[in-house]
Amino acid sequence: MLLQFLLLYLALYVLTIHFRNKIRNLPPCPFPTLPIIGHLHLLKKPLHRSLSKISNRHGPVVLLQLGSRRVLVVSSPLAAEECFTRNDIVFANRPHLLAGKHMGRNYTSLVWAPYGDLWRDLRKIASLEILSSNRLQLLSSIRTEEVKLLIHRLFKNNDDIIDLKSSFFELLLNVMMRMIAGKSYYGKNENEAGVEEGRRFREIVTETFQVSGASAVGDFLHVFAAIGGTEKRLMDLVVLVP
């Protein structure tokens, strides 16, 4: 009896969601939309191939229900252009993810802030104080010096295999940190001052990129926010970052 009731409930739920989307004139949506997980079961690695298969089957604009979040998949250049021109304000907000909650100081940083007065003020400050032509010209010596230091390190390691991707990433972080804090944390010798501080900074950066780039279960299924440990790692990072 219980099994029959559950099957009836599942069928009614799937049909209700399906016809509700049609009544609201929403984009095509893969059928069925399962309770709780939605279309998460359709996503497999690599993600871009899964999305490509869905788009090929359902069209260039597809609406997915990933747990508690709706995701619009756009694979047509014309549709993408319309999203970023005529409807750019509609798509300007960022999703409220766990990384933004903790690393973005409750969605108040430039990267995570929702579109509005706060985001416009932050963008204005960044444009004037960091990205303006005068500011970039004033700090050009930092970029020049860091590039020279990188070239010097590359020549010193001519007998070893060099990972250029990591080297350029370290160059970028050194330039950014010298522009912001006046310090660089990569490429120091063991006998130089600030080695311990640099090591700690590099550990924080590595952990931040690993955690921020990870897909947390709680981002899509709020009832399972504590599963996986991602939120705890984010909270621990917030304690380390001043």
PDB file of C-alpha atoms in Angstrom:
ATOM      1  CA  MET A   1       0.000   0.000   0.000  1.00  0.00           C
ATOM      2  CA  LEU A   2       2.782   2.390   0.935  1.00  0.00           C
ATOM      3  CA  LEU A   3       4.688   1.586  -2.248  1.00  0.00           C
ATOM      4  CA  GLN A   4       1.625   2.254  -4.371  1.00  0.00           C
ATOM      5  CA  PHE A   5       1.100   5.578  -2.619  1.00  0.00           C
ATOM      6  CA  LEU A   6       4.714   6.599  -3.224  1.00  0.00           C
ATOM      7  CA  LEU A   7       4.513   5.666  -6.893  1.00  0.00           C
ATOM      8  CA  LEU A   8       1.269   7.620  -7.267  1.00  0.00           C
ATOM      9  CA  TYR A   9       2.828  10.631  -5.528  1.00  0.00           C
ATOM     10  CA  LEU A  10       5.904  10.438  -7.754  1.00  0.00           C
ATOM     11  CA  ALA A  11       3.785  10.272 -10.914  1.00  0.00           C
ATOM     12  CA  LEU A  12       1.613  13.198  -9.824  1.00  0.00           C
ATOM     13  CA  TYR A  13       4.682  15.254  -8.889  1.00  0.00           C
ATOM     14  CA  VAL A  14       6.429  14.652 -12.204  1.00  0.00           C
ATOM     15  CA  LEU A  15       3.314  15.440 -14.242  1.00  0.00           C
ATOM     16  CA  THR A  16       2.535  18.547 -12.180  1.00  0.00           C
ATOM     17  CA  ILE A  17       6.029  19.969 -12.685  1.00  0.00           C
ATOM     18  CA  HIS A  18       5.932  19.130 -16.385  1.00  0.00           C
ATOM     19  CA  PHE A  19       2.602  20.823 -17.104  1.00  0.00           C
ATOM     20  CA  ARG A  20       3.361  23.760 -14.796  1.00  0.00           C
ATOM     21  CA  ASN A  21       6.438  24.582 -16.868  1.00  0.00           C
ATOM     22  CA  LYS A  22       4.343  24.451 -20.028  1.00  0.00           C
ATOM     23  CA  ILE A  23       1.666  26.730 -18.568  1.00  0.00           C
ATOM     24  CA  ARG A  24       4.307  29.260 -17.482  1.00  0.00           C
ATOM     25  CA  ASN A  25       5.793  29.206 -20.993  1.00  0.00           C
ATOM     26  CA  LEU A  26       9.228  28.263 -19.664  1.00  0.00           C
ATOM     27  CA  PRO A  27      12.014  26.902 -21.897  1.00  0.00           C
ATOM     28  CA  PRO A  28      12.016  23.173 -22.685  1.00  0.00           C
ATOM     29  CA  CYS A  29      12.782  20.987 -19.706  1.00  0.00           C
ATOM     30  CA  PRO A  30      13.953  17.347 -19.778  1.00  0.00           C
ATOM     31  CA  PHE A  31      11.256  14.937 -18.682  1.00  0.00           C
ATOM     32  CA  PRO A  32      10.943  13.782 -15.962  1.00  0.00           C
ATOM     33  CA  THR A  33      11.960  16.224 -13.218  1.00  0.00           C
ATOM     34  CA  LEU A  34      12.568  13.988 -10.214  1.00  0.00           C
ATOM     35  CA  PRO A  35      11.677  15.045  -6.668  1.00  0.00           C
ATOM     36  CA  ILE A  36      14.501  16.604  -4.626  1.00  0.00           C
ATOM     37  CA  ILE A  37      17.313  16.016  -7.147  1.00  0.00           C
ATOM     38  CA  GLY A  38      15.560  17.369 -10.241  1.00  0.00           C
ATOM     39  CA  HIS A  39      17.882  16.746 -13.201  1.00  0.00           C
ATOM     40  CA  LEU A  40      21.088  16.158 -11.267  1.00  0.00           C
ATOM     41  CA  HIS A  41      21.029  12.534 -12.396  1.00  0.00           C
ATOM     42  CA  LEU A  42      21.562  13.695 -15.998  1.00  0.00           C
ATOM     43  CA  LEU A  43      24.914  15.328 -15.257  1.00  0.00           C
ATOM     44  CA  LYS A  44      28.024  13.219 -15.608  1.00  0.00           C
ATOM     45  CA  LYS A  45      31.696  13.963 -16.138  1.00  0.00           C
ATOM     46  CA  PRO A  46      32.821  15.684 -18.243  1.00  0.00           C
ATOM     47  CA  LEU A  47      30.097  18.211 -17.544  1.00  0.00           C
ATOM     48  CA  HIS A  48      30.270  20.029 -20.875  1.00  0.00           C
ATOM     49  CA  ARG A  49      29.514  16.827 -22.772  1.00  0.00           C
ATOM     50  CA  SER A  50      26.480  16.112 -20.615  1.00  0.00           C
ATOM     51  CA  LEU A  51      25.168  19.617 -21.250  1.00  0.00           C
ATOM     52  CA  SER A  52      25.902  19.237 -24.962  1.00  0.00           C
ATOM     53  CA  LYS A  53      23.849  16.036 -25.129  1.00  0.00           C
ATOM     54  CA  ILE A  54      20.964  17.705 -23.319  1.00  0.00           C
ATOM     55  CA  SER A  55      21.079  20.694 -25.684  1.00  0.00           C
ATOM     56  CA  ASN A  56      21.211  18.488 -28.763  1.00  0.00           C
ATOM     57  CA  ARG A  57      18.127  16.656 -27.579  1.00  0.00           C
ATOM     58  CA  HIS A  58      16.011  19.504 -26.203  1.00  0.00           C
ATOM     59  CA  GLY A  59      17.171  22.587 -28.090  1.00  0.00           C
ATOM     60  CA  PRO A  60      19.569  25.531 -27.724  1.00  0.00           C
ATOM     61  CA  VAL A  61      17.816  26.888 -24.609  1.00  0.00           C
ATOM     62  CA  VAL A  62      17.042  24.343 -21.891  1.00  0.00           C
ATOM     63  CA  LEU A  63      15.835  24.785 -18.329  1.00  0.00           C
ATOM     64  CA  LEU A  64      17.308  22.370 -15.785  1.00  0.00           C
ATOM     65  CA  GLN A  65      16.279  21.863 -12.188  1.00  0.00           C
ATOM     66  CA  LEU A  66      19.462  21.022 -10.284  1.00  0.00           C
ATOM     67  CA  GLY A  67      18.201  20.233  -6.826  1.00  0.00           C
ATOM     68  CA  SER A  68      16.726  23.452  -5.490  1.00  0.00           C
ATOM     69  CA  ARG A  69      18.269  25.616  -8.232  1.00  0.00           C
ATOM     70  CA  ARG A  70      17.077  26.406 -11.707  1.00  0.00           C
ATOM     71  CA  VAL A  71      19.783  26.537 -14.346  1.00  0.00           C
ATOM     72  CA  LEU A  72      19.337  27.873 -17.863  1.00  0.00           C
ATOM     73  CA  VAL A  73      21.584  26.161 -20.411  1.00  0.00           C
ATOM     74  CA  VAL A  74      22.175  28.360 -23.470  1.00  0.00           C
ATOM     75  CA  SER A  75      24.114  26.857 -26.380  1.00  0.00           C
ATOM     76  CA  SER A  76      23.021  29.141 -29.224  1.00  0.00           C
ATOM     77  CA  PRO A  77      25.103  32.249 -30.081  1.00  0.00           C
ATOM     78  CA  LEU A  78      21.958  34.240 -30.844  1.00  0.00           C
ATOM     79  CA  ALA A  79      20.311  33.270 -27.560  1.00  0.00           C
ATOM     80  CA  ALA A  80      23.512  33.999 -25.642  1.00  0.00           C
ATOM     81  CA  GLU A  81      23.734  37.428 -27.285  1.00  0.00           C
ATOM     82  CA  GLU A  82      20.168  38.180 -26.246  1.00  0.00           C
ATOM     83  CA  CYS A  83      20.947  37.128 -22.671  1.00  0.00           C
ATOM     84  CA  PHE A  84      23.916  39.496 -22.446  1.00  0.00           C
ATOM     85  CA  THR A  85      22.395  42.469 -24.290  1.00  0.00           C
ATOM     86  CA  ARG A  86      18.629  42.867 -24.030  1.00  0.00           C
ATOM     87  CA  ASN A  87      18.339  40.860 -20.805  1.00  0.00           C
ATOM     88  CA  ASP A  88      21.722  41.536 -19.231  1.00  0.00           C
ATOM     89  CA  ILE A  89      20.279  42.924 -15.980  1.00  0.00           C
ATOM     90  CA  VAL A  90      18.097  39.842 -15.553  1.00  0.00           C
ATOM     91  CA  PHE A  91      21.201  37.638 -15.651  1.00  0.00           C
ATOM     92  CA  ALA A  92      23.463  40.019 -13.711  1.00  0.00           C
ATOM     93  CA  ASN A  93      23.015  38.436 -10.284  1.00  0.00           C
ATOM     94  CA  ARG A  94      25.300  35.762  -8.911  1.00  0.00           C
ATOM     95  CA  PRO A  95      23.945  32.563  -7.374  1.00  0.00           C
ATOM     96  CA  HIS A  96      24.104  32.378  -3.594  1.00  0.00           C
ATOM     97  CA  LEU A  97      26.631  29.579  -3.144  1.00  0.00           C
ATOM     98  CA  LEU A  98      28.420  28.477   0.014  1.00  0.00           C
ATOM     99  CA  ALA A  99      31.701  29.946  -1.230  1.00  0.00           C
ATOM    100  CA  GLY A 100      30.107  33.374  -1.567  1.00  0.00           C
ATOM    101  CA  LYS A 101      28.530  33.118   1.857  1.00  0.00           C
ATOM    102  CA  HIS A 102      31.802  32.443   3.651  1.00  0.00           C
ATOM    103  CA  MET A 103      34.642  33.657   1.404  1.00  0.00           C
ATOM    104  CA  GLY A 104      32.575  36.536   0.035  1.00  0.00           C
ATOM    105  CA  ARG A 105      31.719  37.860   3.503  1.00  0.00           C
ATOM    106  CA  ASN A 106      28.043  37.019   3.147  1.00  0.00           C
ATOM    107  CA  TYR A 107      27.912  38.084  -0.515  1.00  0.00           C
ATOM    108  CA  THR A 108      29.360  41.563   0.056  1.00  0.00           C
ATOM    109  CA  SER A 109      32.536  41.286  -2.054  1.00  0.00           C
ATOM    110  CA  LEU A 110      32.755  42.430  -5.671  1.00  0.00           C
ATOM    111  CA  VAL A 111      32.751  38.884  -7.023  1.00  0.00           C
ATOM    112  CA  TRP A 112      29.729  37.695  -5.048  1.00  0.00           C
ATOM    113  CA  ALA A 113      27.644  40.815  -4.410  1.00  0.00           C
ATOM    114  CA  PRO A 114      24.212  40.827  -6.084  1.00  0.00           C
ATOM    115  CA  TYR A 115      23.539  43.411  -8.753  1.00  0.00           C
ATOM    116  CA  GLY A 116      22.557  46.652  -7.065  1.00  0.00           C
ATOM    117  CA  ASP A 117      23.942  49.724  -5.312  1.00  0.00           C
ATOM    118  CA  LEU A 118      26.616  47.818  -3.379  1.00  0.00           C
ATOM    119  CA  TRP A 119      27.945  46.079  -6.479  1.00  0.00           C
ATOM    120  CA  ARG A 120      27.982  49.336  -8.458  1.00  0.00           C
ATOM    121  CA  ASP A 121      29.912  51.080  -5.664  1.00  0.00           C
ATOM    122  CA  LEU A 122      32.440  48.241  -5.471  1.00  0.00           C
ATOM    123  CA  ARG A 123      32.879  48.236  -9.238  1.00  0.00           C
ATOM    124  CA  LYS A 124      33.420  51.996  -9.209  1.00  0.00           C
ATOM    125  CA  ILE A 125      36.089  51.716  -6.515  1.00  0.00           C
ATOM    126  CA  ALA A 126      37.848  48.902  -8.374  1.00  0.00           C
ATOM    127  CA  SER A 127      37.721  50.819 -11.660  1.00  0.00           C
ATOM    128  CA  LEU A 128      39.168  53.989 -10.153  1.00  0.00           C
ATOM    129  CA  GLU A 129      41.665  52.605  -7.644  1.00  0.00           C
ATOM    130  CA  ILE A 130      42.913  49.432  -9.355  1.00  0.00           C
ATOM    131  CA  LEU A 131      41.982  49.236 -13.025  1.00  0.00           C
ATOM    132  CA  SER A 132      42.143  52.858 -14.193  1.00  0.00           C
ATOM    133  CA  SER A 133      44.733  53.781 -16.838  1.00  0.00           C
ATOM    134  CA  ASN A 134      46.618  56.075 -14.464  1.00  0.00           C
ATOM    135  CA  ARG A 135      46.725  53.450 -11.732  1.00  0.00           C
ATOM    136  CA  LEU A 136      47.918  50.726 -14.084  1.00  0.00           C
ATOM    137  CA  GLN A 137      50.596  53.017 -15.469  1.00  0.00           C
ATOM    138  CA  LEU A 138      51.698  53.956 -11.962  1.00  0.00           C
ATOM    139  CA  LEU A 139      52.103  50.289 -11.040  1.00  0.00           C
ATOM    140  CA  SER A 140      53.673  49.195 -14.315  1.00  0.00           C
ATOM    141  CA  SER A 141      57.088  48.940 -12.642  1.00  0.00           C
ATOM    142  CA  ILE A 142      55.748  46.131 -10.450  1.00  0.00           C
ATOM    143  CA  ARG A 143      54.689  44.088 -13.457  1.00  0.00           C
ATOM    144  CA  THR A 144      58.004  44.704 -15.196  1.00  0.00           C
ATOM    145  CA  GLU A 145      60.009  43.699 -12.135  1.00  0.00           C
ATOM    146  CA  GLU A 146      57.997  40.537 -11.521  1.00  0.00           C
ATOM    147  CA  VAL A 147      58.363  39.446 -15.153  1.00  0.00           C
ATOM    148  CA  LYS A 148      62.129  39.948 -14.915  1.00  0.00           C
ATOM    149  CA  LEU A 149      62.247  37.909 -11.705  1.00  0.00           C
ATOM    150  CA  LEU A 150      60.284  35.117 -13.357  1.00  0.00           C
ATOM    151  CA  ILE A 151      62.625  35.054 -16.355  1.00  0.00           C
ATOM    152  CA  HIS A 152      65.597  34.976 -13.987  1.00  0.00           C
ATOM    153  CA  ARG A 153      64.137  31.991 -12.103  1.00  0.00           C
ATOM    154  CA  LEU A 154      63.416  30.170 -15.357  1.00  0.00           C
ATOM    155  CA  PHE A 155      67.003  30.575 -16.525  1.00  0.00           C
ATOM    156  CA  LYS A 156      68.319  29.363 -13.174  1.00  0.00           C
ATOM    157  CA  ASN A 157      66.265  26.156 -13.495  1.00  0.00           C
ATOM    158  CA  ASN A 158      67.412  25.348 -17.015  1.00  0.00           C
ATOM    159  CA  ASP A 159      68.233  21.755 -16.065  1.00  0.00           C
ATOM    160  CA  ASP A 160      64.769  21.018 -14.660  1.00  0.00           C
ATOM    161  CA  ILE A 161      61.352  20.547 -16.221  1.00  0.00           C
ATOM    162  CA  ILE A 162      59.342  23.719 -15.652  1.00  0.00           C
ATOM    163  CA  ASP A 163      55.576  23.912 -15.328  1.00  0.00           C
ATOM    164  CA  LEU A 164      54.856  27.187 -17.123  1.00  0.00           C
ATOM    165  CA  LYS A 165      51.203  27.142 -16.123  1.00  0.00           C
ATOM    166  CA  SER A 166      52.151  27.241 -12.439  1.00  0.00           C
ATOM    167  CA  SER A 167      54.869  29.813 -13.098  1.00  0.00           C
ATOM    168  CA  PHE A 168      52.473  32.198 -14.836  1.00  0.00           C
ATOM    169  CA  PHE A 169      49.891  31.670 -12.113  1.00  0.00           C
ATOM    170  CA  GLU A 170      52.485  32.576  -9.487  1.00  0.00           C
ATOM    171  CA  LEU A 171      53.476  35.617 -11.546  1.00  0.00           C
ATOM    172  CA  LEU A 172      49.857  36.759 -11.613  1.00  0.00           C
ATOM    173  CA  LEU A 173      49.459  36.352  -7.857  1.00  0.00           C
ATOM    174  CA  ASN A 174      52.736  38.133  -7.150  1.00  0.00           C
ATOM    175  CA  VAL A 175      51.678  41.104  -9.273  1.00  0.00           C
ATOM    176  CA  MET A 176      48.242  41.221  -7.662  1.00  0.00           C
ATOM    177  CA  MET A 177      49.568  41.020  -4.113  1.00  0.00           C
ATOM    178  CA  ARG A 178      52.252  43.635  -4.713  1.00  0.00           C
ATOM    179  CA  MET A 179      49.631  45.967  -6.151  1.00  0.00           C
ATOM    180  CA  ILE A 180      47.318  45.382  -3.193  1.00  0.00           C
ATOM    181  CA  ALA A 181      49.588  44.690  -0.219  1.00  0.00           C
ATOM    182  CA  GLY A 182      53.092  45.549  -1.426  1.00  0.00           C
ATOM    183  CA  LYS A 183      54.339  41.976  -0.906  1.00  0.00           C
ATOM    184  CA  SER A 184      55.060  38.970  -3.101  1.00  0.00           C
ATOM    185  CA  TYR A 185      54.805  35.419  -1.821  1.00  0.00           C
ATOM    186  CA  TYR A 186      56.091  33.201  -4.622  1.00  0.00           C
ATOM    187  CA  GLY A 187      59.627  32.495  -5.768  1.00  0.00           C
ATOM    188  CA  LYS A 188      61.371  33.305  -2.483  1.00  0.00           C
ATOM    189  CA  ASN A 189      64.491  31.447  -1.416  1.00  0.00           C
ATOM    190  CA  GLU A 190      64.535  29.597   1.880  1.00  0.00           C
ATOM    191  CA  ASN A 191      66.954  32.097   3.415  1.00  0.00           C
ATOM    192  CA  GLU A 192      64.904  35.163   2.500  1.00  0.00           C
ATOM    193  CA  ALA A 193      62.737  37.071   4.945  1.00  0.00           C
ATOM    194  CA  GLY A 194      59.040  36.310   4.978  1.00  0.00           C
ATOM    195  CA  VAL A 195      59.419  32.690   3.851  1.00  0.00           C
ATOM    196  CA  GLU A 196      57.079  31.372   6.541  1.00  0.00           C
ATOM    197  CA  GLU A 197      54.482  34.021   5.773  1.00  0.00           C
ATOM    198  CA  GLY A 198      54.766  33.176   2.089  1.00  0.00           C
ATOM    199  CA  ARG A 199      54.341  29.460   2.770  1.00  0.00           C
ATOM    200  CA  ARG A 200      51.213  30.121   4.809  1.00  0.00           C
ATOM    201  CA  PHE A 201      49.820  32.399   2.108  1.00  0.00           C
ATOM    202  CA  ARG A 202      50.410  29.774  -0.587  1.00  0.00           C
ATOM    203  CA  GLU A 203      48.635  27.129   1.477  1.00  0.00           C
ATOM    204  CA  ILE A 204      45.636  29.425   1.919  1.00  0.00           C
ATOM    205  CA  VAL A 205      45.527  30.214  -1.812  1.00  0.00           C
ATOM    206  CA  THR A 206      45.715  26.528  -2.758  1.00  0.00           C
ATOM    207  CA  GLU A 207      42.986  25.571  -0.309  1.00  0.00           C
ATOM    208  CA  THR A 208      40.805  28.491  -1.406  1.00  0.00           C
ATOM    209  CA  PHE A 209      40.924  27.515  -5.066  1.00  0.00           C
ATOM    210  CA  GLN A 210      40.273  23.870  -4.259  1.00  0.00           C
ATOM    211  CA  VAL A 211      37.268  24.572  -2.050  1.00  0.00           C
ATOM    212  CA  SER A 212      35.804  27.436  -4.085  1.00  0.00           C
ATOM    213  CA  GLY A 213      36.008  25.419  -7.279  1.00  0.00           C
ATOM    214  CA  ALA A 214      34.398  22.348  -5.755  1.00  0.00           C
ATOM    215  CA  SER A 215      30.724  21.571  -6.192  1.00  0.00           C
ATOM    216  CA  ALA A 216      29.185  21.460  -2.738  1.00  0.00           C
ATOM    217  CA  VAL A 217      26.133  19.289  -2.204  1.00  0.00           C
ATOM    218  CA  GLY A 218      24.634  22.044  -0.078  1.00  0.00           C
ATOM    219  CA  ASP A 219      24.678  24.439  -3.038  1.00  0.00           C
ATOM    220  CA  PHE A 220      21.992  22.353  -4.716  1.00  0.00           C
ATOM    221  CA  LEU A 221      20.413  20.344  -1.916  1.00  0.00           C
ATOM    222  CA  HIS A 222      20.124  22.574   1.136  1.00  0.00           C
ATOM    223  CA  VAL A 223      19.051  19.738   3.410  1.00  0.00           C
ATOM    224  CA  PHE A 224      22.439  18.090   2.810  1.00  0.00           C
ATOM    225  CA  ALA A 225      24.542  21.212   3.388  1.00  0.00           C
ATOM    226  CA  ALA A 226      26.593  19.510   6.097  1.00  0.00           C
ATOM    227  CA  ILE A 227      27.547  16.548   3.889  1.00  0.00           C
ATOM    228  CA  GLY A 228      30.955  16.491   2.233  1.00  0.00           C
ATOM    229  CA  GLY A 229      32.709  18.872   4.607  1.00  0.00           C
ATOM    230  CA  THR A 230      32.961  21.689   2.052  1.00  0.00           C
ATOM    231  CA  GLU A 231      31.217  24.242   4.239  1.00  0.00           C
ATOM    232  CA  LYS A 232      33.434  23.390   7.214  1.00  0.00           C
ATOM    233  CA  ARG A 233      36.552  23.848   5.065  1.00  0.00           C
ATOM    234  CA  LEU A 234      35.232  27.221   3.932  1.00  0.00           C
ATOM    235  CA  MET A 235      34.559  28.276   7.518  1.00  0.00           C
ATOM    236  CA  ASP A 236      38.068  27.203   8.537  1.00  0.00           C
ATOM    237  CA  LEU A 237      39.527  29.255   5.685  1.00  0.00           C
ATOM    238  CA  VAL A 238      37.635  32.350   6.797  1.00  0.00           C
ATOM    239  CA  VAL A 239      39.337  32.042  10.182  1.00  0.00           C
ATOM    240  CA  LEU A 240      42.770  31.914   8.517  1.00  0.00           C
ATOM    241  CA  VAL A 241      42.174  34.846   6.165  1.00  0.00           C
ATOM    242  CA  PRO A 242      42.385  38.181   8.018  1.00  0.00           C
TER     243      PRO A 242
END
